[in-house]
CSV table of C-alpha atoms in Angstrom, one decimal:
chain,number,residue,atom,x,y,z
L,1,MET,CA,118.6,102.0,72.1
L,2,LEU,CA,117.1,99.1,70.2
L,3,PRO,CA,116.5,99.5,66.3
L,4,ALA,CA,113.5,100.6,64.6
L,5,GLY,CA,111.3,97.1,65.0
L,6,TYR,CA,112.7,95.5,68.0
L,7,ASP,CA,110.4,96.0,71.0
L,8,ILE,CA,111.4,96.2,74.7
L,9,LEU,CA,111.6,92.3,76.2
L,10,THR,CA,110.2,92.8,79.6
L,11,PRO,CA,109.7,89.7,81.8
L,12,ARG,CA,105.8,90.6,82.1
L,13,ARG,CA,105.7,91.0,78.1
L,14,LEU,CA,107.6,87.6,77.6
L,15,LYS,CA,104.9,86.0,79.6
L,16,MET,CA,102.1,87.5,77.9
L,17,ASN,CA,103.2,86.1,74.3
L,18,ASN,CA,103.7,82.6,76.0
L,19,VAL,CA,107.5,82.6,75.6
L,20,ASP,CA,108.9,80.0,77.9
L,21,LEU,CA,112.5,81.2,79.2
L,22,GLY,CA,114.8,78.8,80.5
L,23,ASN,CA,116.8,79.8,83.7
L,24,GLN,CA,119.8,81.0,81.4
L,25,TYR,CA,117.6,83.1,79.4
L,26,LYS,CA,115.4,84.6,82.3
L,27,LYS,CA,119.0,85.7,83.7
L,28,ILE,CA,119.9,87.3,80.6
L,29,ILE,CA,116.8,89.1,80.2
L,30,GLN,CA,116.9,90.4,83.8
L,31,PHE,CA,120.7,91.3,83.4
L,32,PHE,CA,119.3,94.0,80.9
L,33,TRP,CA,116.0,94.8,82.1
L,34,ASP,CA,116.4,94.8,86.0
L,35,PRO,CA,120.1,95.1,86.7
L,36,GLU,CA,121.5,94.7,90.5
L,37,PRO,CA,123.1,97.8,91.4
L,38,LYS,CA,126.7,98.4,91.6
L,39,ASN,CA,128.7,100.2,94.3
L,40,ASP,CA,129.1,103.2,92.2
L,41,ASP,CA,129.3,105.8,95.5
L,42,SER,CA,131.7,103.6,97.5
L,43,GLU,CA,133.2,106.7,99.1
L,44,GLN,CA,129.7,107.2,100.8
L,45,PRO,CA,129.1,105.1,103.7
L,46,ILE,CA,125.9,102.8,104.0
L,47,TRP,CA,123.5,103.3,106.9
L,48,CYS,CA,120.7,100.5,107.7
L,49,LEU,CA,118.4,101.0,110.1
L,50,GLY,CA,120.9,102.8,112.6
L,51,CYS,CA,124.3,100.9,111.6
L,52,GLU,CA,127.0,102.2,109.3
L,53,TYR,CA,128.8,100.2,106.8
L,54,ARG,CA,132.0,101.0,104.7
L,55,GLN,CA,133.4,99.9,101.7
L,56,ALA,CA,135.1,96.7,101.6
L,57,GLU,CA,138.6,96.7,101.7
L,58,THR,CA,139.2,94.8,98.2
L,59,PRO,CA,136.9,94.9,95.1
L,60,CYS,CA,135.2,92.0,93.9
L,61,PRO,CA,135.0,90.8,90.3
L,62,ALA,CA,131.5,91.7,88.9
L,63,GLN,CA,129.2,88.9,88.0
L,64,SER,CA,125.6,88.6,86.8
L,65,SER,CA,123.0,86.9,88.8
L,66,GLY,CA,119.4,86.9,89.2
L,67,GLU,CA,117.1,86.7,92.2
L,68,PRO,CA,119.4,84.4,94.1
L,69,ALA,CA,118.1,80.9,93.4
L,70,ASP,CA,120.7,78.9,95.6
L,71,ILE,CA,119.6,80.7,98.6
L,72,THR,CA,117.6,77.5,99.6
L,73,ASN,CA,120.7,75.7,98.9
L,74,ARG,CA,123.3,77.5,100.6
L,75,ASP,CA,124.6,76.7,104.2
L,76,LEU,CA,122.5,78.8,106.4
L,77,ALA,CA,124.7,78.5,109.4
L,78,SER,CA,127.8,80.5,107.4
L,79,THR,CA,125.7,83.3,106.2
L,80,SER,CA,127.3,85.7,108.8
L,81,THR,CA,130.4,85.1,107.7
L,82,SER,CA,130.3,84.5,104.0
L,83,THR,CA,131.6,87.1,101.5
L,84,THR,CA,129.3,87.7,98.5
L,85,THR,CA,129.7,88.9,95.3
L,86,THR,CA,127.0,91.6,93.9
L,87,SER,CA,126.6,91.6,90.1
L,88,THR,CA,126.7,95.0,88.3
L,89,THR,CA,126.2,95.9,84.9
L,90,THR,CA,127.9,98.1,82.1
L,91,ASP,CA,126.8,101.6,81.1
L,92,THR,CA,126.8,101.1,77.7
L,93,THR,CA,125.4,98.4,75.5
L,94,GLU,CA,126.3,97.2,72.0
L,95,LYS,CA,124.1,98.5,69.0
L,96,ARG,CA,122.2,96.1,66.8
L,97,THR,CA,120.8,96.5,63.2
L,98,SER,CA,118.4,94.7,61.6
L,99,THR,CA,117.0,94.8,57.8
L,100,ASP,CA,114.8,91.8,58.2
L,101,GLY,CA,112.2,93.4,60.2
L,102,PRO,CA,110.8,92.9,63.7
L,103,PRO,CA,112.1,89.5,65.0
L,104,THR,CA,109.9,86.9,66.6
L,105,PRO,CA,110.3,86.5,70.4
L,106,GLY,CA,112.6,83.4,70.0
L,107,SER,CA,115.1,85.1,67.2
L,108,ALA,CA,114.7,88.3,70.0
L,109,ILE,CA,115.9,85.9,72.7
L,110,SER,CA,118.7,84.5,70.5
L,111,SER,CA,120.0,88.1,69.5
L,112,PHE,CA,120.1,89.0,73.3
L,113,VAL,CA,122.0,85.9,74.0
L,114,ASN,CA,124.7,86.5,71.7
L,115,LEU,CA,124.7,90.4,72.9
L,116,ALA,CA,125.0,89.3,76.2
L,117,SER,CA,128.1,87.2,75.6
L,118,PRO,CA,130.7,90.0,74.8
L,119,ILE,CA,129.7,92.1,77.7
L,120,SER,CA,129.7,89.4,80.2
L,121,SER,CA,133.3,88.5,79.1
L,122,SER,CA,134.4,92.0,79.3
L,123,MET,CA,132.6,92.5,82.9
L,124,ALA,CA,134.3,89.0,84.1
L,125,GLU,CA,137.4,90.6,83.4
L,126,SER,CA,136.8,93.9,85.1
L,127,SER,CA,136.2,94.8,88.8
L,128,THR,CA,133.9,97.0,90.8
L,129,PRO,CA,134.2,97.8,94.1
L,130,ALA,CA,132.5,95.3,96.7
L,131,TRP,CA,129.6,96.0,98.7
L,132,PRO,CA,130.3,95.6,102.1
L,133,PRO,CA,129.7,92.0,103.2
L,134,GLN,CA,128.7,92.9,106.5
L,135,PHE,CA,125.8,95.1,104.9
L,136,LEU,CA,124.8,92.4,102.8
L,137,ASP,CA,124.5,89.9,106.0
L,138,ASP,CA,122.5,92.8,107.4
L,139,PHE,CA,120.2,93.6,104.4
L,140,GLU,CA,119.7,89.7,103.9
L,141,SER,CA,118.4,89.1,107.5
L,142,LYS,CA,115.8,91.4,107.2
L,143,LEU,CA,112.2,89.8,107.0
L,144,TRP,CA,110.9,90.5,103.3
L,145,ILE,CA,107.1,89.9,102.6
L,146,THR,CA,106.1,89.8,99.2
L,147,TYR,CA,102.8,89.2,97.5
L,148,ARG,CA,101.3,85.5,98.0
L,149,SER,CA,99.1,83.5,96.1
L,150,GLN,CA,96.8,80.3,96.9
L,151,PHE,CA,95.8,81.4,100.5
L,152,PRO,CA,92.4,80.9,101.6
L,153,PRO,CA,90.2,83.1,99.8
L,154,ILE,CA,89.6,86.9,101.2
L,155,PRO,CA,85.7,87.3,100.7
L,156,LYS,CA,84.7,90.4,98.3
L,157,THR,CA,82.5,92.9,98.6
L,158,PRO,CA,80.0,94.4,96.4
L,159,LYS,CA,82.3,97.1,95.6
L,160,THR,CA,85.0,95.1,94.5
L,161,GLY,CA,83.5,94.2,91.5
L,162,SER,CA,82.0,97.6,90.6
L,163,GLY,CA,83.3,100.3,88.7
L,164,ASP,CA,85.1,102.0,91.6
L,165,SER,CA,88.0,103.9,90.4
L,166,SER,CA,90.1,103.2,93.6
L,167,ILE,CA,90.2,99.4,92.5
L,168,SER,CA,92.4,98.6,89.3
L,169,LEU,CA,91.0,97.1,86.1
L,170,GLY,CA,92.9,94.5,86.5
L,171,VAL,CA,91.8,93.4,90.0
L,172,ARG,CA,88.3,94.1,89.1
L,173,LEU,CA,88.7,91.7,85.8
L,174,ARG,CA,90.7,89.2,88.3
L,175,SER,CA,87.9,89.3,90.7
L,176,GLN,CA,85.6,88.5,88.1
L,177,LEU,CA,87.1,85.8,85.8
L,178,ILE,CA,89.6,84.0,88.3
L,179,ASP,CA,88.8,84.9,92.0
L,180,THR,CA,85.0,84.4,91.9
L,181,GLN,CA,84.9,83.2,95.2
L,182,GLY,CA,87.4,85.6,96.8
L,183,PHE,CA,90.9,86.7,96.3
L,184,THR,CA,93.4,84.1,96.6
L,185,SER,CA,96.3,86.3,95.8
L,186,ASP,CA,97.2,90.0,96.6
L,187,THR,CA,99.0,90.5,93.0
L,188,GLY,CA,98.2,93.9,92.0
L,189,TRP,CA,96.8,95.5,94.9
L,190,GLY,CA,98.3,94.4,98.4
L,191,CYS,CA,101.9,96.0,98.3
L,192,MET,CA,101.3,98.7,100.7
L,193,ILE,CA,99.7,95.9,103.3
L,194,ARG,CA,102.8,93.6,102.7
L,195,SER,CA,105.2,96.8,102.9
L,196,GLY,CA,103.5,97.5,106.4
L,197,GLN,CA,103.9,93.8,107.6
L,198,ALA,CA,107.5,93.8,106.8
L,199,LEU,CA,107.8,97.1,108.9
L,200,LEU,CA,106.0,95.4,111.8
L,201,ALA,CA,107.9,92.0,111.2
L,202,ASN,CA,110.9,93.3,111.4
L,203,THR,CA,110.2,95.2,114.6
L,204,LEU,CA,109.0,92.3,116.6
L,205,LEU,CA,112.4,90.7,115.0
L,206,PHE,CA,114.3,93.4,116.8
L,207,ILE,CA,112.4,92.9,119.9
L,208,ARG,CA,112.6,89.0,119.9
L,209,LEU,CA,116.0,88.4,118.4
L,210,GLY,CA,118.0,91.3,118.6
L,211,ARG,CA,119.2,94.1,116.3
L,212,ASP,CA,122.1,92.0,115.5
L,213,TRP,CA,120.6,88.7,114.5
L,214,ARG,CA,121.9,87.2,111.3
L,215,ARG,CA,120.3,84.3,109.1
L,216,GLY,CA,121.6,80.9,110.0
L,217,SER,CA,120.6,80.9,113.7
L,218,LYS,CA,117.5,80.8,116.0
L,219,LEU,CA,115.6,78.8,113.4
L,220,GLN,CA,112.7,78.0,115.9
L,221,GLU,CA,112.3,81.7,117.2
L,222,GLU,CA,112.2,83.0,113.4
L,223,SER,CA,110.0,80.3,112.3
L,224,GLU,CA,107.4,81.4,115.2
L,225,LEU,CA,107.9,84.8,114.1
L,226,VAL,CA,107.0,84.7,110.3
L,227,SER,CA,104.1,82.2,111.4
L,228,LEU,CA,102.5,85.3,112.8
L,229,PHE,CA,102.5,86.7,109.4
L,230,ALA,CA,101.5,83.8,107.6
L,231,ASP,CA,98.5,84.1,105.1
L,232,HIS,CA,95.8,82.7,106.9
L,233,PRO,CA,92.7,84.0,108.8
L,234,ARG,CA,93.9,82.6,112.1
L,235,ALA,CA,97.6,84.4,111.8
L,236,PRO,CA,97.2,87.2,114.1
L,237,PHE,CA,99.1,89.6,111.4
L,238,SER,CA,97.6,87.9,108.1
L,239,ILE,CA,96.7,90.0,105.0
L,240,HIS,CA,93.4,88.5,106.1
L,241,ARG,CA,93.4,90.7,109.3
L,242,PHE,CA,94.7,93.4,107.3
L,243,VAL,CA,92.0,93.8,104.7
L,244,HIS,CA,89.1,92.9,107.3
L,245,HIS,CA,90.2,95.7,109.8
L,246,GLY,CA,90.7,97.9,106.6
L,247,ALA,CA,87.2,97.3,105.5
L,248,THR,CA,85.5,97.7,109.0
L,249,ALA,CA,87.4,100.7,110.2
L,250,CYS,CA,89.2,102.6,107.2
L,251,GLY,CA,86.5,102.2,104.4
L,252,LYS,CA,89.0,100.1,102.3
L,253,CYS,CA,87.1,97.0,100.6
L,254,PRO,CA,89.2,94.0,99.6
L,255,GLY,CA,91.3,94.6,96.4
L,256,GLU,CA,91.3,98.1,97.0
L,257,TRP,CA,95.0,99.6,97.6
L,258,PHE,CA,96.1,101.0,100.9
L,259,GLY,CA,97.4,104.1,101.8
L,260,PRO,CA,100.2,104.8,104.7
L,261,SER,CA,97.3,105.8,107.0
L,262,ALA,CA,95.2,102.6,106.5
L,263,ALA,CA,98.3,100.8,106.9
L,264,SER,CA,99.1,102.5,110.4
L,265,GLN,CA,95.6,102.1,111.4
L,266,CYS,CA,96.0,98.3,110.9
L,267,ILE,CA,99.1,97.6,112.7
L,268,GLN,CA,98.0,99.6,115.6
L,269,ALA,CA,94.8,98.0,115.9
L,270,LEU,CA,96.0,94.2,115.4
L,271,VAL,CA,98.9,94.6,117.8
L,272,LYS,CA,96.4,95.9,120.3
L,273,SER,CA,94.5,93.0,119.7
L,274,ASN,CA,97.5,90.7,120.2
L,275,PRO,CA,99.1,91.8,123.5
L,276,GLN,CA,101.1,88.6,123.6
L,277,VAL,CA,103.4,89.9,121.0
L,278,GLY,CA,104.7,92.3,123.7
L,279,LEU,CA,104.5,95.6,121.6
L,280,ARG,CA,102.7,98.9,121.8
L,281,VAL,CA,101.9,101.3,118.8
L,282,TYR,CA,101.7,104.9,118.9
L,283,ILE,CA,100.5,106.8,115.5
L,284,THR,CA,100.1,110.3,115.2
L,285,SER,CA,97.2,112.3,114.0
L,286,ASP,CA,99.0,115.1,113.0
L,287,GLY,CA,101.6,114.1,110.1
L,288,SER,CA,105.2,113.8,111.7
L,289,ASP,CA,104.4,115.7,115.3
L,290,ILE,CA,104.9,113.5,118.2
L,291,TYR,CA,103.6,114.6,121.4
L,292,GLU,CA,105.7,113.2,124.7
L,293,LYS,CA,102.5,113.3,126.8
L,294,GLN,CA,100.2,111.3,124.5
L,295,PHE,CA,103.1,109.1,123.6
L,296,LYS,CA,103.8,108.1,127.3
L,297,GLU,CA,100.0,107.2,127.6
L,298,VAL,CA,100.6,104.5,125.0
L,299,ALA,CA,103.8,103.7,125.9
L,300,CYS,CA,104.3,103.3,129.9
L,301,ASP,CA,102.7,100.4,131.9
L,302,GLU,CA,101.0,100.7,135.4
L,303,SER,CA,104.6,101.5,136.9
L,304,GLY,CA,105.2,104.5,134.7
L,305,GLY,CA,108.0,102.8,132.7
L,306,ILE,CA,108.3,102.9,128.8
L,307,GLN,CA,107.2,99.6,127.2
L,308,PRO,CA,108.9,98.4,123.5
L,309,THR,CA,106.6,100.9,121.5
L,310,LEU,CA,106.7,101.4,117.4
L,311,ILE,CA,106.1,104.9,116.4
L,312,LEU,CA,104.3,105.1,113.1
L,313,LEU,CA,104.4,108.5,111.3
L,314,GLY,CA,102.0,109.1,108.2
L,315,VAL,CA,103.7,111.8,106.1
L,316,ARG,CA,103.7,113.5,103.0
L,317,LEU,CA,106.6,115.2,101.9
L,318,GLY,CA,105.7,117.0,98.8
L,319,ILE,CA,103.5,117.0,96.1
L,320,ASP,CA,104.5,114.5,93.5
L,321,ARG,CA,108.2,113.9,94.5
L,322,VAL,CA,110.1,114.5,97.8
L,323,THR,CA,110.8,118.4,98.3
L,324,PRO,CA,114.5,118.7,97.9
L,325,VAL,CA,114.4,120.6,101.2
L,326,TYR,CA,113.8,117.4,103.2
L,327,TRP,CA,116.2,115.2,101.7
L,328,ASP,CA,118.9,115.2,104.3
L,329,SER,CA,116.1,115.1,107.0
L,330,LEU,CA,114.8,111.9,105.4
L,331,LYS,CA,118.0,110.2,104.7
L,332,ALA,CA,119.3,110.9,108.4
L,333,LEU,CA,116.0,109.2,109.7
L,334,LEU,CA,117.5,105.4,108.7
L,335,ARG,CA,120.7,106.3,111.0
L,336,PHE,CA,118.8,106.5,114.0
L,337,PRO,CA,119.1,103.8,116.2
L,338,GLN,CA,115.4,103.1,116.5
L,339,SER,CA,114.9,103.1,112.9
L,340,VAL,CA,112.6,100.1,111.7
L,341,GLY,CA,112.1,101.6,108.2
L,342,ILE,CA,109.8,103.3,105.9
L,343,ALA,CA,106.9,101.7,103.9
L,344,GLY,CA,105.6,103.5,100.7
L,345,GLY,CA,107.7,105.9,99.0
L,346,ARG,CA,106.9,105.0,95.2
L,347,PRO,CA,104.4,106.3,93.0
L,348,SER,CA,101.6,103.7,92.9
L,349,SER,CA,103.4,101.0,94.5
L,350,SER,CA,105.2,100.6,98.0
L,351,HIS,CA,108.3,99.3,99.0
L,352,TYR,CA,110.1,98.8,102.6
L,353,PHE,CA,113.0,100.8,102.4
L,354,ILE,CA,115.5,100.1,104.8
L,355,ALA,CA,119.0,101.2,104.1
L,356,THR,CA,120.6,104.4,102.7
L,357,GLN,CA,124.0,105.7,100.5
L,358,GLY,CA,124.2,109.2,99.4
L,359,ASP,CA,121.1,110.4,97.7
L,360,SER,CA,119.8,106.6,97.1
L,361,PHE,CA,117.6,104.0,99.3
L,362,PHE,CA,118.1,100.4,99.5
L,363,TYR,CA,114.6,98.4,99.7
L,364,LEU,CA,112.9,95.4,99.9
L,365,ASP,CA,110.3,94.8,96.9
L,366,PRO,CA,107.0,93.2,97.6
L,367,HIS,CA,106.2,92.6,93.9
L,368,GLN,CA,107.0,89.3,93.7
L,369,THR,CA,104.4,86.8,94.2
L,370,ARG,CA,105.4,83.4,96.0
L,371,PRO,CA,103.1,80.4,97.1
L,372,CYS,CA,101.7,81.3,100.6
L,373,LEU,CA,102.8,80.0,104.0
L,374,THR,CA,99.7,78.8,106.1
L,375,PRO,CA,100.2,78.9,109.7
L,376,ARG,CA,102.0,75.8,111.5
L,377,ALA,CA,102.1,73.8,115.0
L,378,GLU,CA,104.7,75.5,117.2
L,379,SER,CA,107.9,73.3,118.0
L,380,THR,CA,107.8,70.7,120.3
L,381,GLY,CA,111.1,71.8,121.5
L,382,ASP,CA,113.3,69.2,119.5
L,383,GLU,CA,116.3,71.4,117.9
L,384,GLU,CA,115.3,69.8,114.4
L,385,SER,CA,111.6,70.8,114.5
L,386,HIS,CA,110.6,74.0,113.5
L,387,PRO,CA,107.3,75.5,111.9
L,388,TYR,CA,109.1,76.2,108.8
L,389,SER,CA,112.0,74.3,107.1
L,390,PRO,CA,115.2,76.3,105.9
L,391,GLU,CA,113.7,76.3,102.5
L,392,GLU,CA,110.9,77.8,103.2
L,393,LEU,CA,112.2,80.7,105.4
L,394,SER,CA,114.4,81.6,102.8
L,395,THR,CA,111.5,83.1,100.8
L,396,TYR,CA,111.3,85.8,103.3
L,397,HIS,CA,114.8,86.8,102.6
L,398,THR,CA,116.9,88.4,99.8
L,399,ARG,CA,120.4,89.3,99.1
L,400,ARG,CA,119.5,90.9,95.8
L,401,LEU,CA,120.0,94.9,96.3
L,402,ARG,CA,117.4,97.3,94.9
L,403,ARG,CA,118.2,100.7,95.0
L,404,LEU,CA,115.9,104.1,94.4
L,405,HIS,CA,117.2,107.8,94.0
L,406,ILE,CA,115.5,110.1,96.4
L,407,ARG,CA,114.2,112.0,93.6
L,408,GLU,CA,112.1,109.1,92.4
L,409,MET,CA,110.5,108.6,95.4
L,410,ASP,CA,106.8,109.4,96.2
L,411,PRO,CA,106.3,111.8,99.0
L,412,SER,CA,103.7,109.8,101.2
L,413,MET,CA,105.2,107.0,103.3
L,414,LEU,CA,105.0,105.8,106.7
L,415,ILE,CA,108.1,106.1,108.8
L,416,GLY,CA,108.8,103.8,111.6
L,417,PHE,CA,110.8,103.7,115.2
L,418,LEU,CA,111.2,101.2,117.9
L,419,VAL,CA,111.5,102.6,121.5
L,420,ARG,CA,112.3,100.0,123.7
L,421,ASP,CA,112.6,101.9,126.9
L,422,GLU,CA,113.5,105.3,128.7
L,423,ASP,CA,116.9,105.5,127.5
L,424,ASP,CA,115.6,104.9,124.0
L,425,TRP,CA,112.8,107.5,124.2
L,426,GLU,CA,115.6,110.2,125.4
L,427,ASP,CA,118.2,109.3,122.8
L,428,LEU,CA,115.1,109.5,120.1
L,429,LYS,CA,114.5,113.0,121.1
L,430,ARG,CA,118.1,113.8,121.5
L,431,GLN,CA,118.8,112.8,117.7
L,432,VAL,CA,115.7,114.9,116.6
L,433,ARG,CA,116.8,117.8,118.4
L,434,GLU,CA,120.5,117.8,117.2
L,435,GLY,CA,119.4,117.1,113.7
L,436,SER,CA,119.1,120.1,110.9
L,437,ALA,CA,116.2,122.8,111.7
L,438,ARG,CA,116.3,122.9,107.9
L,439,GLY,CA,113.5,120.7,106.3
L,440,ARG,CA,113.3,119.0,109.6
L,441,ILE,CA,110.6,116.2,109.4
L,442,ILE,CA,110.1,115.0,112.9
L,443,HIS,CA,109.3,117.5,115.7
L,444,VAL,CA,108.7,116.2,119.6
L,445,PHE,CA,106.4,118.5,121.8
L,446,ASP,CA,105.5,118.3,125.4
L,447,ARG,CA,101.9,117.5,124.6
L,448,ASP,CA,99.1,118.2,122.1
L,449,PRO,CA,97.7,121.7,122.1
L,450,THR,CA,94.5,120.6,120.0
L,451,ILE,CA,93.5,118.5,123.0
L,452,LYS,CA,92.2,120.6,125.8
L,453,GLU,CA,93.4,119.3,129.2
L,454,THR,CA,90.7,118.2,131.7
L,455,GLU,CA,90.1,121.0,134.5
L,456,ARG,CA,91.0,119.9,137.8
L,457,GLU,CA,87.8,119.8,140.1
L,458,GLY,CA,87.4,123.1,142.4
L,459,ALA,CA,89.7,124.9,140.2
L,460,GLU,CA,86.9,127.3,139.1
L,461,GLU,CA,85.8,128.0,142.8
L,462,GLU,CA,89.5,128.9,143.6
L,463,VAL,CA,89.6,131.4,140.7
L,464,GLU,CA,86.3,133.1,141.6
L,465,SER,CA,87.5,133.4,145.4
L,466,PHE,CA,90.7,134.8,143.9
L,467,ASP,CA,88.8,137.5,142.5
L,468,GLU,CA,86.7,138.6,145.2
L,469,ILE,CA,90.0,139.1,147.4
């Protein structure tokens, strides 16, 4: 704990007080405020969207690094075989005393520098179990979609500037003082949209590039996929398209936070409007119950074969937190080979959860604002010609792990599965059937009992004739 008179130095508070931090100071502040998780449950396997990873054979020295700024300078071609160490932090910090009253921001930062030195030195001499490098490669290869800025304005509605409680005060003030012509950033309100985009983007990535794809290969295909989510009205799955459908069909105005239901409806509608992506979307109207008849009506083509279909299940697994009876079932869902992750799952914000270890979930955090990428012309076929540069593509990836205990998750979430064909569908049903009955989240039934079947023509006459016999 800090002594009386000392305040907690968060990156946001430093920015509010106009304190300019160099890269070294930023890393030191992040070291304390937002430390990277360490592999302190290394006996437990890690499951990342159906793939299992075990503890690395040898420990790696602990070292501190913030959000990896060296990704753009790294040789992308070596990503899949590189062994990367991850930072950790100690469980204790040295106490400080002060008799001079509250410090200025500058002196407080200096104190943090002095404090960090002995801890960093002691950490350099220690070691911690390494994160499996194959898991880090897998994690880094997932598309990470975050807040963006400087994109073409999203028009506001009268509701945006009103006192509607569904729009935060900060968003209303920003719309009145800064984004007067429309929203040019989704910071503060677009996290559920970004999490939904990430779930959809990685679904398409699996279809186009395969589950085993890793960074550094197929840059042209990756660029063209990312371009589908560019922050521009003409991109098929841009935030502009999400907001427009949310306003016209879901009652969500620009600047209003989406929930899992609105996100799933937007995904379904936008995918249906873009059949060229080769995907279908099945969403349930009854929580986590999947009805085979209705699913196949969406998934099957004219010949009766199942085409790649994204199943989206909007669930609520408790009141304020995930009820413990669901813990094991929720963790098991990310072991399914068909899993494409979970969007939502944190109070008043949304993340994209893609892996689990023990009782913790690893996630991609959309709450970082980056300059937008606009759509680019498709490649001409030249190997060196891509819609986006490797540096631009690097903003859609991170090797920086973030972890959350299941007890801290919000119970409202959007769960996704990709079913590619009939074999995938049968395997998904088997996975659900063989799971623990206690706290089971997903159920598969033959048909929706609330939908009345259309009677065959002439059936009523046949019954009357039978009664007369």
